[in-house]
């Protein structure tokens, strides 16, 4: 159980394009979803916390107008990288958590590798 | 949020127990310790978590010291497929966020 699906797994696009990444919890309702970014050989960096039906909370230094997050349902959150540039190339990973208790694990998707040319 | 400190890398012989340490000396009373691992180019995989008591599941055991300032993840019989980066995380109380440290790169050697 507790499967999180992320789509697409890989995307290559031209500079200036906006890219949407979907994160779905397949077998549970996720009240909270999280978005991370990971550069090569580095650890995961939390970008934002997304609660269903409310605005996302962004970590310090993450531009909310650049990385648009929508969490319209209990099973779907989307991250849109607007006007992407080569420096936005990275591995983007989402996770979902059932409930708000700190005793609930986060379940991670398999990530989206974004390459901007 | 409490920070964690882990050795950057470790080796373990196949079939032996892998013991991965983690220091979290600033942990507060209600913060859980979580362990995840990440195999190259995949999302992190949940392993185990605990608060005060030692925990065991089909993947691993988690030993938490009585003062909760450190913990050890034990993989009882390491296999080659256990080669991964292992992250010890203290879960924040305010928003349940995970702040990943640098982790331990475990290499299981045949």
JSON list of C-alpha atoms in Angstrom, two decimals:
[
{"chain": "A", "resi": 1, "resn": "UNK", "atom": "CA", "xyz": [0.00, 0.00, 0.00]},
{"chain": "A", "resi": 2, "resn": "UNK", "atom": "CA", "xyz": [0.86, 3.71, 0.17]},
{"chain": "A", "resi": 3, "resn": "UNK", "atom": "CA", "xyz": [1.84, 4.19, -3.44]},
{"chain": "A", "resi": 4, "resn": "UNK", "atom": "CA", "xyz": [2.69, 7.61, -4.82]},
{"chain": "A", "resi": 5, "resn": "UNK", "atom": "CA", "xyz": [2.89, 8.05, -8.56]},
{"chain": "A", "resi": 6, "resn": "UNK", "atom": "CA", "xyz": [4.74, 10.88, -10.22]},
{"chain": "A", "resi": 7, "resn": "UNK", "atom": "CA", "xyz": [4.41, 11.87, -13.87]},
{"chain": "A", "resi": 8, "resn": "UNK", "atom": "CA", "xyz": [6.28, 12.38, -16.09]},
{"chain": "A", "resi": 9, "resn": "UNK", "atom": "CA", "xyz": [9.39, 10.53, -15.03]},
{"chain": "A", "resi": 10, "resn": "UNK", "atom": "CA", "xyz": [11.54, 12.52, -17.39]},
{"chain": "A", "resi": 11, "resn": "UNK", "atom": "CA", "xyz": [11.06, 15.68, -19.42]},
{"chain": "A", "resi": 12, "resn": "UNK", "atom": "CA", "xyz": [13.36, 17.57, -21.73]},
{"chain": "A", "resi": 13, "resn": "UNK", "atom": "CA", "xyz": [12.26, 20.94, -23.01]},
{"chain": "A", "resi": 14, "resn": "UNK", "atom": "CA", "xyz": [13.46, 24.25, -24.33]},
{"chain": "A", "resi": 15, "resn": "UNK", "atom": "CA", "xyz": [14.29, 27.25, -22.19]},
{"chain": "A", "resi": 16, "resn": "UNK", "atom": "CA", "xyz": [11.24, 29.42, -21.52]},
{"chain": "A", "resi": 17, "resn": "UNK", "atom": "CA", "xyz": [8.79, 26.53, -21.48]},
{"chain": "A", "resi": 18, "resn": "UNK", "atom": "CA", "xyz": [6.52, 25.88, -18.51]},
{"chain": "A", "resi": 19, "resn": "UNK", "atom": "CA", "xyz": [6.50, 22.31, -17.25]},
{"chain": "A", "resi": 20, "resn": "UNK", "atom": "CA", "xyz": [3.84, 20.64, -15.11]},
{"chain": "A", "resi": 21, "resn": "UNK", "atom": "CA", "xyz": [4.63, 17.66, -12.88]},
{"chain": "A", "resi": 22, "resn": "UNK", "atom": "CA", "xyz": [1.86, 15.59, -11.32]},
{"chain": "A", "resi": 23, "resn": "UNK", "atom": "CA", "xyz": [1.97, 13.75, -8.03]},
{"chain": "A", "resi": 24, "resn": "UNK", "atom": "CA", "xyz": [-0.80, 11.29, -7.19]},
{"chain": "A", "resi": 25, "resn": "UNK", "atom": "CA", "xyz": [-1.47, 9.18, -4.14]},
{"chain": "A", "resi": 26, "resn": "UNK", "atom": "CA", "xyz": [-2.96, 6.01, -5.61]},
{"chain": "A", "resi": 27, "resn": "UNK", "atom": "CA", "xyz": [-4.35, 4.15, -2.63]},
{"chain": "A", "resi": 28, "resn": "UNK", "atom": "CA", "xyz": [-4.76, 6.71, 0.12]},
{"chain": "A", "resi": 29, "resn": "UNK", "atom": "CA", "xyz": [-5.94, 10.26, 0.62]},
{"chain": "A", "resi": 30, "resn": "UNK", "atom": "CA", "xyz": [-3.07, 12.64, 1.14]},
{"chain": "A", "resi": 31, "resn": "UNK", "atom": "CA", "xyz": [-3.96, 15.65, 3.22]},
{"chain": "A", "resi": 32, "resn": "UNK", "atom": "CA", "xyz": [-0.42, 16.93, 2.82]},
{"chain": "A", "resi": 33, "resn": "UNK", "atom": "CA", "xyz": [2.00, 16.66, -0.07]},
{"chain": "A", "resi": 34, "resn": "UNK", "atom": "CA", "xyz": [5.56, 17.86, -0.23]},
{"chain": "A", "resi": 35, "resn": "UNK", "atom": "CA", "xyz": [7.80, 18.87, -3.11]},
{"chain": "A", "resi": 36, "resn": "UNK", "atom": "CA", "xyz": [11.57, 18.44, -3.10]},
{"chain": "A", "resi": 37, "resn": "UNK", "atom": "CA", "xyz": [14.40, 19.20, -5.47]},
{"chain": "A", "resi": 38, "resn": "UNK", "atom": "CA", "xyz": [17.62, 17.24, -5.67]},
{"chain": "A", "resi": 39, "resn": "UNK", "atom": "CA", "xyz": [20.79, 18.21, -7.53]},
{"chain": "A", "resi": 40, "resn": "UNK", "atom": "CA", "xyz": [23.34, 15.57, -8.57]},
{"chain": "A", "resi": 41, "resn": "UNK", "atom": "CA", "xyz": [25.11, 13.95, -5.64]},
{"chain": "A", "resi": 42, "resn": "UNK", "atom": "CA", "xyz": [23.27, 16.20, -3.21]},
{"chain": "A", "resi": 43, "resn": "UNK", "atom": "CA", "xyz": [20.56, 15.59, -0.68]},
{"chain": "A", "resi": 44, "resn": "UNK", "atom": "CA", "xyz": [16.87, 16.37, -1.11]},
{"chain": "A", "resi": 45, "resn": "UNK", "atom": "CA", "xyz": [15.88, 19.98, -0.48]},
{"chain": "A", "resi": 46, "resn": "UNK", "atom": "CA", "xyz": [12.34, 20.70, 0.64]},
{"chain": "A", "resi": 47, "resn": "UNK", "atom": "CA", "xyz": [10.73, 23.28, -1.63]},
{"chain": "A", "resi": 48, "resn": "UNK", "atom": "CA", "xyz": [7.18, 23.53, -0.35]},
{"chain": "A", "resi": 49, "resn": "UNK", "atom": "CA", "xyz": [4.43, 21.94, 1.67]},
{"chain": "A", "resi": 50, "resn": "UNK", "atom": "CA", "xyz": [1.08, 21.57, 0.00]},
{"chain": "A", "resi": 51, "resn": "UNK", "atom": "CA", "xyz": [-2.16, 21.13, 1.91]},
{"chain": "A", "resi": 52, "resn": "UNK", "atom": "CA", "xyz": [-5.36, 20.19, 0.10]},
{"chain": "A", "resi": 53, "resn": "UNK", "atom": "CA", "xyz": [-7.57, 23.17, -0.50]},
{"chain": "A", "resi": 54, "resn": "UNK", "atom": "CA", "xyz": [-5.17, 25.80, 0.75]},
{"chain": "A", "resi": 55, "resn": "UNK", "atom": "CA", "xyz": [-2.14, 27.71, -0.49]},
{"chain": "A", "resi": 56, "resn": "UNK", "atom": "CA", "xyz": [1.21, 25.99, -0.41]},
{"chain": "A", "resi": 57, "resn": "UNK", "atom": "CA", "xyz": [3.84, 27.00, 2.13]},
{"chain": "A", "resi": 58, "resn": "UNK", "atom": "CA", "xyz": [7.19, 27.64, 0.48]},
{"chain": "A", "resi": 59, "resn": "UNK", "atom": "CA", "xyz": [10.60, 27.22, 2.06]},
{"chain": "A", "resi": 60, "resn": "UNK", "atom": "CA", "xyz": [12.84, 30.23, 2.32]},
{"chain": "A", "resi": 61, "resn": "UNK", "atom": "CA", "xyz": [14.52, 31.03, -0.97]},
{"chain": "A", "resi": 62, "resn": "UNK", "atom": "CA", "xyz": [11.99, 29.20, -3.14]},
{"chain": "A", "resi": 63, "resn": "UNK", "atom": "CA", "xyz": [10.15, 31.53, -5.53]},
{"chain": "A", "resi": 64, "resn": "UNK", "atom": "CA", "xyz": [6.43, 30.85, -5.34]},
{"chain": "A", "resi": 65, "resn": "UNK", "atom": "CA", "xyz": [5.78, 32.57, -8.68]},
{"chain": "A", "resi": 66, "resn": "UNK", "atom": "CA", "xyz": [8.39, 30.35, -10.29]},
{"chain": "A", "resi": 67, "resn": "UNK", "atom": "CA", "xyz": [7.21, 27.09, -8.79]},
{"chain": "A", "resi": 68, "resn": "UNK", "atom": "CA", "xyz": [3.42, 27.03, -8.79]},
{"chain": "A", "resi": 69, "resn": "UNK", "atom": "CA", "xyz": [1.84, 24.37, -6.64]},
{"chain": "A", "resi": 70, "resn": "UNK", "atom": "CA", "xyz": [-1.77, 23.27, -6.79]},
{"chain": "A", "resi": 71, "resn": "UNK", "atom": "CA", "xyz": [-3.30, 20.70, -4.46]},
{"chain": "A", "resi": 72, "resn": "UNK", "atom": "CA", "xyz": [-6.88, 20.60, -5.67]},
{"chain": "A", "resi": 73, "resn": "UNK", "atom": "CA", "xyz": [-7.83, 17.16, -4.39]},
{"chain": "A", "resi": 74, "resn": "UNK", "atom": "CA", "xyz": [-6.79, 14.68, -1.73]},
{"chain": "A", "resi": 75, "resn": "UNK", "atom": "CA", "xyz": [-5.02, 12.56, -4.33]},
{"chain": "A", "resi": 76, "resn": "UNK", "atom": "CA", "xyz": [-3.38, 15.05, -6.65]},
{"chain": "A", "resi": 77, "resn": "UNK", "atom": "CA", "xyz": [-0.84, 17.83, -6.34]},
{"chain": "A", "resi": 78, "resn": "UNK", "atom": "CA", "xyz": [0.87, 19.53, -9.26]},
{"chain": "A", "resi": 79, "resn": "UNK", "atom": "CA", "xyz": [4.10, 21.50, -9.51]},
{"chain": "A", "resi": 80, "resn": "UNK", "atom": "CA", "xyz": [4.48, 23.85, -12.46]},
{"chain": "A", "resi": 81, "resn": "UNK", "atom": "CA", "xyz": [7.91, 25.20, -13.21]},
{"chain": "A", "resi": 82, "resn": "UNK", "atom": "CA", "xyz": [7.14, 28.42, -15.06]},
{"chain": "A", "resi": 83, "resn": "UNK", "atom": "CA", "xyz": [9.40, 29.78, -17.79]},
{"chain": "A", "resi": 84, "resn": "UNK", "atom": "CA", "xyz": [12.00, 27.15, -17.03]},
{"chain": "A", "resi": 85, "resn": "UNK", "atom": "CA", "xyz": [15.69, 27.89, -17.60]},
{"chain": "A", "resi": 86, "resn": "UNK", "atom": "CA", "xyz": [18.73, 25.61, -17.59]},
{"chain": "A", "resi": 87, "resn": "UNK", "atom": "CA", "xyz": [19.40, 26.32, -13.91]},
{"chain": "A", "resi": 88, "resn": "UNK", "atom": "CA", "xyz": [15.99, 24.77, -13.13]},
{"chain": "A", "resi": 89, "resn": "UNK", "atom": "CA", "xyz": [17.23, 21.43, -14.43]},
{"chain": "A", "resi": 90, "resn": "UNK", "atom": "CA", "xyz": [17.04, 19.05, -11.51]},
{"chain": "A", "resi": 91, "resn": "UNK", "atom": "CA", "xyz": [15.40, 15.95, -10.06]},
{"chain": "A", "resi": 92, "resn": "UNK", "atom": "CA", "xyz": [12.01, 16.89, -8.60]},
{"chain": "A", "resi": 93, "resn": "UNK", "atom": "CA", "xyz": [10.43, 14.52, -6.09]},
{"chain": "A", "resi": 94, "resn": "UNK", "atom": "CA", "xyz": [7.06, 14.62, -4.38]},
{"chain": "A", "resi": 95, "resn": "UNK", "atom": "CA", "xyz": [5.85, 12.88, -1.28]},
{"chain": "A", "resi": 96, "resn": "UNK", "atom": "CA", "xyz": [2.46, 12.41, 0.32]},
{"chain": "A", "resi": 97, "resn": "UNK", "atom": "CA", "xyz": [1.38, 11.89, 3.85]},
{"chain": "A", "resi": 98, "resn": "UNK", "atom": "CA", "xyz": [-1.87, 10.55, 5.23]},
{"chain": "A", "resi": 99, "resn": "UNK", "atom": "CA", "xyz": [-3.09, 12.73, 8.04]},
{"chain": "A", "resi": 100, "resn": "UNK", "atom": "CA", "xyz": [-1.23, 15.44, 9.89]},
{"chain": "A", "resi": 101, "resn": "UNK", "atom": "CA", "xyz": [0.26, 13.32, 12.63]},
{"chain": "A", "resi": 102, "resn": "UNK", "atom": "CA", "xyz": [4.05, 13.25, 12.89]},
{"chain": "A", "resi": 103, "resn": "UNK", "atom": "CA", "xyz": [3.65, 9.50, 13.39]},
{"chain": "A", "resi": 104, "resn": "UNK", "atom": "CA", "xyz": [2.74, 9.05, 9.72]},
{"chain": "A", "resi": 105, "resn": "UNK", "atom": "CA", "xyz": [5.51, 8.34, 7.18]},
{"chain": "A", "resi": 106, "resn": "UNK", "atom": "CA", "xyz": [5.84, 10.32, 4.00]},
{"chain": "A", "resi": 107, "resn": "UNK", "atom": "CA", "xyz": [5.60, 8.18, 0.88]},
{"chain": "A", "resi": 108, "resn": "UNK", "atom": "CA", "xyz": [7.69, 9.31, -2.05]},
{"chain": "A", "resi": 109, "resn": "UNK", "atom": "CA", "xyz": [7.19, 9.21, -5.78]},
{"chain": "A", "resi": 110, "resn": "UNK", "atom": "CA", "xyz": [9.97, 8.08, -8.08]},
{"chain": "A", "resi": 111, "resn": "UNK", "atom": "CA", "xyz": [10.84, 11.59, -9.14]},
{"chain": "A", "resi": 112, "resn": "UNK", "atom": "CA", "xyz": [10.85, 13.62, -12.34]},
{"chain": "A", "resi": 113, "resn": "UNK", "atom": "CA", "xyz": [14.11, 14.41, -14.04]},
{"chain": "A", "resi": 114, "resn": "UNK", "atom": "CA", "xyz": [13.78, 17.82, -15.67]},
{"chain": "A", "resi": 115, "resn": "UNK", "atom": "CA", "xyz": [16.31, 18.91, -18.26]},
{"chain": "A", "resi": 116, "resn": "UNK", "atom": "CA", "xyz": [16.06, 22.39, -19.74]},
{"chain": "A", "resi": 117, "resn": "UNK", "atom": "CA", "xyz": [18.04, 22.99, -22.93]},
{"chain": "B", "resi": 1, "resn": "UNK", "atom": "CA", "xyz": [13.91, 21.43, 13.77]},
{"chain": "B", "resi": 2, "resn": "UNK", "atom": "CA", "xyz": [16.49, 19.01, 15.08]},
{"chain": "B", "resi": 3, "resn": "UNK", "atom": "CA", "xyz": [19.45, 18.33, 12.82]},
{"chain": "B", "resi": 4, "resn": "UNK", "atom": "CA", "xyz": [20.99, 14.94, 12.24]},
{"chain": "B", "resi": 5, "resn": "UNK", "atom": "CA", "xyz": [24.60, 13.90, 11.75]},
{"chain": "B", "resi": 6, "resn": "UNK", "atom": "CA", "xyz": [25.57, 10.74, 9.91]},
{"chain": "B", "resi": 7, "resn": "UNK", "atom": "CA", "xyz": [28.89, 9.36, 8.63]},
{"chain": "B", "resi": 8, "resn": "UNK", "atom": "CA", "xyz": [29.19, 10.11, 4.92]},
{"chain": "B", "resi": 9, "resn": "UNK", "atom": "CA", "xyz": [29.94, 6.55, 3.87]},
{"chain": "B", "resi": 10, "resn": "UNK", "atom": "CA", "xyz": [30.19, 2.98, 5.13]},
{"chain": "B", "resi": 11, "resn": "UNK", "atom": "CA", "xyz": [30.98, -0.43, 3.72]},
{"chain": "B", "resi": 12, "resn": "UNK", "atom": "CA", "xyz": [29.44, -3.70, 4.78]},
{"chain": "B", "resi": 13, "resn": "UNK", "atom": "CA", "xyz": [30.14, -7.27, 3.70]},
{"chain": "B", "resi": 14, "resn": "UNK", "atom": "CA", "xyz": [27.26, -9.10, 2.10]},
{"chain": "B", "resi": 15, "resn": "UNK", "atom": "CA", "xyz": [25.40, -11.24, 4.62]},
{"chain": "B", "resi": 16, "resn": "UNK", "atom": "CA", "xyz": [26.66, -9.25, 7.58]},
{"chain": "B", "resi": 17, "resn": "UNK", "atom": "CA", "xyz": [24.66, -6.84, 9.68]},
{"chain": "B", "resi": 18, "resn": "UNK", "atom": "CA", "xyz": [24.91, -3.20, 8.65]},
{"chain": "B", "resi": 19, "resn": "UNK", "atom": "CA", "xyz": [24.77, -0.77, 11.56]},
{"chain": "B", "resi": 20, "resn": "UNK", "atom": "CA", "xyz": [24.18, 2.82, 10.53]},
{"chain": "B", "resi": 21, "resn": "UNK", "atom": "CA", "xyz": [24.52, 5.44, 13.26]},
{"chain": "B", "resi": 22, "resn": "UNK", "atom": "CA", "xyz": [22.80, 8.81, 13.52]},
{"chain": "B", "resi": 23, "resn": "UNK", "atom": "CA", "xyz": [23.23, 11.63, 16.01]},
{"chain": "B", "resi": 24, "resn": "UNK", "atom": "CA", "xyz": [20.29, 13.90, 16.78]},
{"chain": "B", "resi": 25, "resn": "UNK", "atom": "CA", "xyz": [21.34, 15.54, 20.02]},
{"chain": "B", "resi": 26, "resn": "UNK", "atom": "CA", "xyz": [18.87, 18.45, 19.75]},
{"chain": "B", "resi": 27, "resn": "UNK", "atom": "CA", "xyz": [15.80, 16.27, 19.30]},
{"chain": "B", "resi": 28, "resn": "UNK", "atom": "CA", "xyz": [12.80, 17.31, 21.33]},
{"chain": "B", "resi": 29, "resn": "UNK", "atom": "CA", "xyz": [10.49, 15.05, 23.28]},
{"chain": "B", "resi": 30, "resn": "UNK", "atom": "CA", "xyz": [7.77, 14.51, 20.69]},
{"chain": "B", "resi": 31, "resn": "UNK", "atom": "CA", "xyz": [9.86, 14.37, 17.54]},
{"chain": "B", "resi": 32, "resn": "UNK", "atom": "CA", "xyz": [10.04, 11.07, 15.70]},
{"chain": "B", "resi": 33, "resn": "UNK", "atom": "CA", "xyz": [13.16, 9.61, 14.11]},
{"chain": "B", "resi": 34, "resn": "UNK", "atom": "CA", "xyz": [12.62, 8.36, 10.57]},
{"chain": "B", "resi": 35, "resn": "UNK", "atom": "CA", "xyz": [14.90, 6.35, 8.31]},
{"chain": "B", "resi": 36, "resn": "UNK", "atom": "CA", "xyz": [14.67, 6.31, 4.54]},
{"chain": "B", "resi": 37, "resn": "UNK", "atom": "CA", "xyz": [16.96, 5.08, 1.81]},
{"chain": "B", "resi": 38, "resn": "UNK", "atom": "CA", "xyz": [17.45, 6.24, -1.73]},
{"chain": "B", "resi": 39, "resn": "UNK", "atom": "CA", "xyz": [18.73, 4.08, -4.51]},
{"chain": "B", "resi": 40, "resn": "UNK", "atom": "CA", "xyz": [20.21, 6.00, -7.40]},
{"chain": "B", "resi": 41, "resn": "UNK", "atom": "CA", "xyz": [17.68, 7.95, -9.46]},
{"chain": "B", "resi": 42, "resn": "UNK", "atom": "CA", "xyz": [14.69, 6.80, -7.43]},
{"chain": "B", "resi": 43, "resn": "UNK", "atom": "CA", "xyz": [12.56, 8.41, -4.77]},
{"chain": "B", "resi": 44, "resn": "UNK", "atom": "CA", "xyz": [13.37, 7.71, -1.12]},
{"chain": "B", "resi": 45, "resn": "UNK", "atom": "CA", "xyz": [11.96, 4.49, 0.31]},
{"chain": "B", "resi": 46, "resn": "UNK", "atom": "CA", "xyz": [10.54, 4.42, 3.83]},
{"chain": "B", "resi": 47, "resn": "UNK", "atom": "CA", "xyz": [12.30, 1.97, 6.15]},
{"chain": "B", "resi": 48, "resn": "UNK", "atom": "CA", "xyz": [11.24, 2.51, 9.74]},
{"chain": "B", "resi": 49, "resn": "UNK", "atom": "CA", "xyz": [10.50, 5.15, 12.35]},
{"chain": "B", "resi": 50, "resn": "UNK", "atom": "CA", "xyz": [10.29, 5.43, 16.11]},
{"chain": "B", "resi": 51, "resn": "UNK", "atom": "CA", "xyz": [9.85, 7.77, 19.03]},
{"chain": "B", "resi": 52, "resn": "UNK", "atom": "CA", "xyz": [11.38, 6.23, 22.15]},
{"chain": "B", "resi": 53, "resn": "UNK", "atom": "CA", "xyz": [11.19, 2.47, 21.95]},
{"chain": "B", "resi": 54, "resn": "UNK", "atom": "CA", "xyz": [13.21, 0.22, 19.71]},
{"chain": "B", "resi": 55, "resn": "UNK", "atom": "CA", "xyz": [11.33, -0.82, 16.60]},
{"chain": "B", "resi": 56, "resn": "UNK", "atom": "CA", "xyz": [11.61, -3.75, 14.21]},
{"chain": "B", "resi": 57, "resn": "UNK", "atom": "CA", "xyz": [9.94, -4.54, 10.91]},
{"chain": "B", "resi": 58, "resn": "UNK", "atom": "CA", "xyz": [10.61, -6.79, 7.96]},
{"chain": "B", "resi": 59, "resn": "UNK", "atom": "CA", "xyz": [13.29, -4.49, 6.64]},
{"chain": "B", "resi": 60, "resn": "UNK", "atom": "CA", "xyz": [15.27, -3.34, 9.64]},
{"chain": "B", "resi": 61, "resn": "UNK", "atom": "CA", "xyz": [15.56, -2.62, 13.33]},
{"chain": "B", "resi": 62, "resn": "UNK", "atom": "CA", "xyz": [15.80, 0.82, 14.90]},
{"chain": "B", "resi": 63, "resn": "UNK", "atom": "CA", "xyz": [17.62, 1.24, 18.18]},
{"chain": "B", "resi": 64, "resn": "UNK", "atom": "CA", "xyz": [17.10, 4.58, 19.93]},
{"chain": "B", "resi": 65, "resn": "UNK", "atom": "CA", "xyz": [19.24, 5.47, 22.94]},
{"chain": "B", "resi": 66, "resn": "UNK", "atom": "CA", "xyz": [17.50, 6.19, 26.20]},
{"chain": "B", "resi": 67, "resn": "UNK", "atom": "CA", "xyz": [18.34, 9.89, 26.04]},
{"chain": "B", "resi": 68, "resn": "UNK", "atom": "CA", "xyz": [17.12, 9.89, 22.39]},
{"chain": "B", "resi": 69, "resn": "UNK", "atom": "CA", "xyz": [20.19, 11.77, 21.25]},
{"chain": "B", "resi": 70, "resn": "UNK", "atom": "CA", "xyz": [21.24, 9.08, 18.83]},
{"chain": "B", "resi": 71, "resn": "UNK", "atom": "CA", "xyz": [19.92, 6.05, 17.02]},
{"chain": "B", "resi": 72, "resn": "UNK", "atom": "CA", "xyz": [21.17, 3.12, 14.95]},
{"chain": "B", "resi": 73, "resn": "UNK", "atom": "CA", "xyz": [19.53, 1.51, 11.97]},
{"chain": "B", "resi": 74, "resn": "UNK", "atom": "CA", "xyz": [20.34, -2.18, 11.68]},
{"chain": "B", "resi": 75, "resn": "UNK", "atom": "CA", "xyz": [19.99, -4.17, 8.48]},
{"chain": "B", "resi": 76, "resn": "UNK", "atom": "CA", "xyz": [20.42, -7.69, 9.87]},
{"chain": "B", "resi": 77, "resn": "UNK", "atom": "CA", "xyz": [21.70, -9.43, 6.73]},
{"chain": "B", "resi": 78, "resn": "UNK", "atom": "CA", "xyz": [22.86, -6.94, 4.15]},
{"chain": "B", "resi": 79, "resn": "UNK", "atom": "CA", "xyz": [22.48, -7.82, 0.49]},
{"chain": "B", "resi": 80, "resn": "UNK", "atom": "CA", "xyz": [23.87, -6.10, -2.60]},
{"chain": "B", "resi": 81, "resn": "UNK", "atom": "CA", "xyz": [20.45, -4.53, -3.15]},
{"chain": "B", "resi": 82, "resn": "UNK", "atom": "CA", "xyz": [20.82, -2.67, 0.14]},
{"chain": "B", "resi": 83, "resn": "UNK", "atom": "CA", "xyz": [23.50, -0.46, -1.42]},
{"chain": "B", "resi": 84, "resn": "UNK", "atom": "CA", "xyz": [21.96, 3.02, -1.19]},
{"chain": "B", "resi": 85, "resn": "UNK", "atom": "CA", "xyz": [22.10, 6.36, 0.59]},
{"chain": "B", "resi": 86, "resn": "UNK", "atom": "CA", "xyz": [20.46, 6.09, 3.99]},
{"chain": "B", "resi": 87, "resn": "UNK", "atom": "CA", "xyz": [18.88, 9.16, 5.54]},
{"chain": "B", "resi": 88, "resn": "UNK", "atom": "CA", "xyz": [18.09, 9.66, 9.20]},
{"chain": "B", "resi": 89, "resn": "UNK", "atom": "CA", "xyz": [15.51, 12.41, 9.66]},
{"chain": "B", "resi": 90, "resn": "UNK", "atom": "CA", "xyz": [13.90, 14.01, 12.68]},
{"chain": "B", "resi": 91, "resn": "UNK", "atom": "CA", "xyz": [10.39, 14.99, 11.79]},
{"chain": "B", "resi": 92, "resn": "UNK", "atom": "CA", "xyz": [9.40, 18.54, 12.58]},
{"chain": "B", "resi": 93, "resn": "UNK", "atom": "CA", "xyz": [6.48, 19.13, 14.87]},
{"chain": "B", "resi": 94, "resn": "UNK", "atom": "CA", "xyz": [5.03, 22.22, 13.26]},
{"chain": "B", "resi": 95, "resn": "UNK", "atom": "CA", "xyz": [4.25, 21.07, 9.76]},
{"chain": "B", "resi": 96, "resn": "UNK", "atom": "CA", "xyz": [5.53, 17.52, 9.68]},
{"chain": "B", "resi": 97, "resn": "UNK", "atom": "CA", "xyz": [8.22, 18.48, 7.21]},
{"chain": "B", "resi": 98, "resn": "UNK", "atom": "CA", "xyz": [11.29, 16.39, 6.51]},
{"chain": "B", "resi": 99, "resn": "UNK", "atom": "CA", "xyz": [14.60, 18.18, 6.30]},
{"chain": "B", "resi": 100, "resn": "UNK", "atom": "CA", "xyz": [17.10, 15.79, 4.79]},
{"chain": "B", "resi": 101, "resn": "UNK", "atom": "CA", "xyz": [20.73, 15.77, 5.87]},
{"chain": "B", "resi": 102, "resn": "UNK", "atom": "CA", "xyz": [23.56, 14.42, 3.79]},
{"chain": "B", "resi": 103, "resn": "UNK", "atom": "CA", "xyz": [22.92, 10.77, 4.67]},
{"chain": "B", "resi": 104, "resn": "UNK", "atom": "CA", "xyz": [25.22, 7.76, 4.71]},
{"chain": "B", "resi": 105, "resn": "UNK", "atom": "CA", "xyz": [26.21, 6.09, 1.46]},
{"chain": "B", "resi": 106, "resn": "UNK", "atom": "CA", "xyz": [26.22, 2.38, 2.26]},
{"chain": "B", "resi": 107, "resn": "UNK", "atom": "CA", "xyz": [28.05, 0.03, -0.07]},
{"chain": "B", "resi": 108, "resn": "UNK", "atom": "CA", "xyz": [27.48, -3.68, 0.39]},
{"chain": "B", "resi": 109, "resn": "UNK", "atom": "CA", "xyz": [30.49, -5.59, -0.82]},
{"chain": "B", "resi": 110, "resn": "UNK", "atom": "CA", "xyz": [30.24, -9.13, -2.22]}
]
